[in-house]
CSV table of C-alpha atoms and ligand atoms in Angstrom, one decimal:
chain,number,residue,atom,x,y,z
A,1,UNK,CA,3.4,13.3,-36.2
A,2,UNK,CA,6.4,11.4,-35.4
A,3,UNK,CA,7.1,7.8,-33.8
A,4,UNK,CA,8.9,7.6,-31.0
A,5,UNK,CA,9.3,9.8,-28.0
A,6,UNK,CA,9.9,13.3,-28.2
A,7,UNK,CA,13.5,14.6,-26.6
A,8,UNK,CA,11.1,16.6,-23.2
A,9,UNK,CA,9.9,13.0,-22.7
A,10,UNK,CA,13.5,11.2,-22.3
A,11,UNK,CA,14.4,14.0,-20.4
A,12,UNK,CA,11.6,14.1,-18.0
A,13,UNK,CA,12.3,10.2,-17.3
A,14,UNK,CA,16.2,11.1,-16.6
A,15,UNK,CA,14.7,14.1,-14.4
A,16,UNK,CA,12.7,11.9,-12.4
A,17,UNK,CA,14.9,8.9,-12.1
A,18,UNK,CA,17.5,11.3,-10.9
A,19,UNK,CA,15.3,12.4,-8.3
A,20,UNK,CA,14.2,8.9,-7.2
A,21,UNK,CA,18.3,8.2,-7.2
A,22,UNK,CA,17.2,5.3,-9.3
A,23,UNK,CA,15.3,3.9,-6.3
A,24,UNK,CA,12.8,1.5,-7.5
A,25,UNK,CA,9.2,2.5,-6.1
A,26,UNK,CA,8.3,-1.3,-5.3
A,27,UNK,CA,10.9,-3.0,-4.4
A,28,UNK,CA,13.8,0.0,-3.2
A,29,UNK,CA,16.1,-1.6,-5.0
A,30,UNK,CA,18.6,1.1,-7.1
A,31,UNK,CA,18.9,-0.1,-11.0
A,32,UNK,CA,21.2,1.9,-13.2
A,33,UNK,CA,18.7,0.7,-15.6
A,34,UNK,CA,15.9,1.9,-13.7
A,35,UNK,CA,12.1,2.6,-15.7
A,36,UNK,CA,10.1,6.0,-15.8
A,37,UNK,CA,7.1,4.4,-14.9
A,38,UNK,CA,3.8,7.0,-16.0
A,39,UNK,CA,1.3,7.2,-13.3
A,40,UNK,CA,-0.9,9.6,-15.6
A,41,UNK,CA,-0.7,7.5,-19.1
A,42,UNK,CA,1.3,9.4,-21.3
A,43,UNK,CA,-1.2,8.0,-23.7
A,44,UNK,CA,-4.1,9.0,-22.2
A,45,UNK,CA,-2.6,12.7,-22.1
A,46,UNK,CA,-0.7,12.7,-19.0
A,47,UNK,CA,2.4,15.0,-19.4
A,48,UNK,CA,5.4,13.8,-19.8
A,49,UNK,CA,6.8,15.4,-16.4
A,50,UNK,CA,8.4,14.3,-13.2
A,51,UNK,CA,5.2,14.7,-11.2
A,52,UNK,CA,3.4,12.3,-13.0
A,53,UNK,CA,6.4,9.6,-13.3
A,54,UNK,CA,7.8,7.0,-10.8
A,55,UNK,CA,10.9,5.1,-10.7
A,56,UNK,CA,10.5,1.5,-11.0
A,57,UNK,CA,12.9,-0.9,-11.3
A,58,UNK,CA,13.0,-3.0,-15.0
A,59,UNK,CA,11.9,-6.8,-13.0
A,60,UNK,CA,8.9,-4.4,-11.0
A,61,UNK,CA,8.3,-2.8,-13.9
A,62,UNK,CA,7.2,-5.2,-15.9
A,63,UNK,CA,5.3,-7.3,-13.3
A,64,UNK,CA,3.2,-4.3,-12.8
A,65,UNK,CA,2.2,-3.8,-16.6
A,66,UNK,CA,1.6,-7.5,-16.6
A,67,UNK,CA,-0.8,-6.8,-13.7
A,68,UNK,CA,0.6,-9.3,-11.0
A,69,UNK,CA,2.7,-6.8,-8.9
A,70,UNK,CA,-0.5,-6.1,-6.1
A,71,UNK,CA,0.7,-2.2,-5.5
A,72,UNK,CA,-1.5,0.5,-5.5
A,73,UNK,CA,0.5,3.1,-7.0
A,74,UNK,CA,-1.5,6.2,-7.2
A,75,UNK,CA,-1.5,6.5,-3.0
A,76,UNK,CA,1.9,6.1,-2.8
B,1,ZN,ZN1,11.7,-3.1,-8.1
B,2,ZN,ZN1,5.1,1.8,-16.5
């Protein structure tokens, strides 16, 4: 329908980073910057909602998406 993300799904990653406080899952470390990481994939249907979304920090992040950050993050 439309590109981009729908205004409930930048809210829910302020929601959930506001929660975390920013913490960063991995590494604990608090980033202003801080990611809404999905652990449902938003593409794969997950809702875009605090229970399904982590904070991680932007450097974790991306190490995780690039599949070299060894965390299991569904049992976290
Ligand atoms: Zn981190
Ligand atoms: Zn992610």
């Amino acid at each position: 329908m439309s590109k981009g993300r729908p205004s409930s799904h930048i809210k829910a990653q302020k929601e959930v980073k506001e929660r975390e406080g920013y913490m960063c899952l991995r590494c604990g470390g608090v980033f202003k910057d801080s990611h809404g990481h999905h652990l449902l994939y938003y593409s794969e249907g997950g809702p875009a909602n605090y229970q399904t979304m982590a904070t991680m920090c932007p450097g974790c992040h991306r190490k995780y998406h690039s599949k070299k950050a060894n965390i299991d993050i569904i049992r976290f």
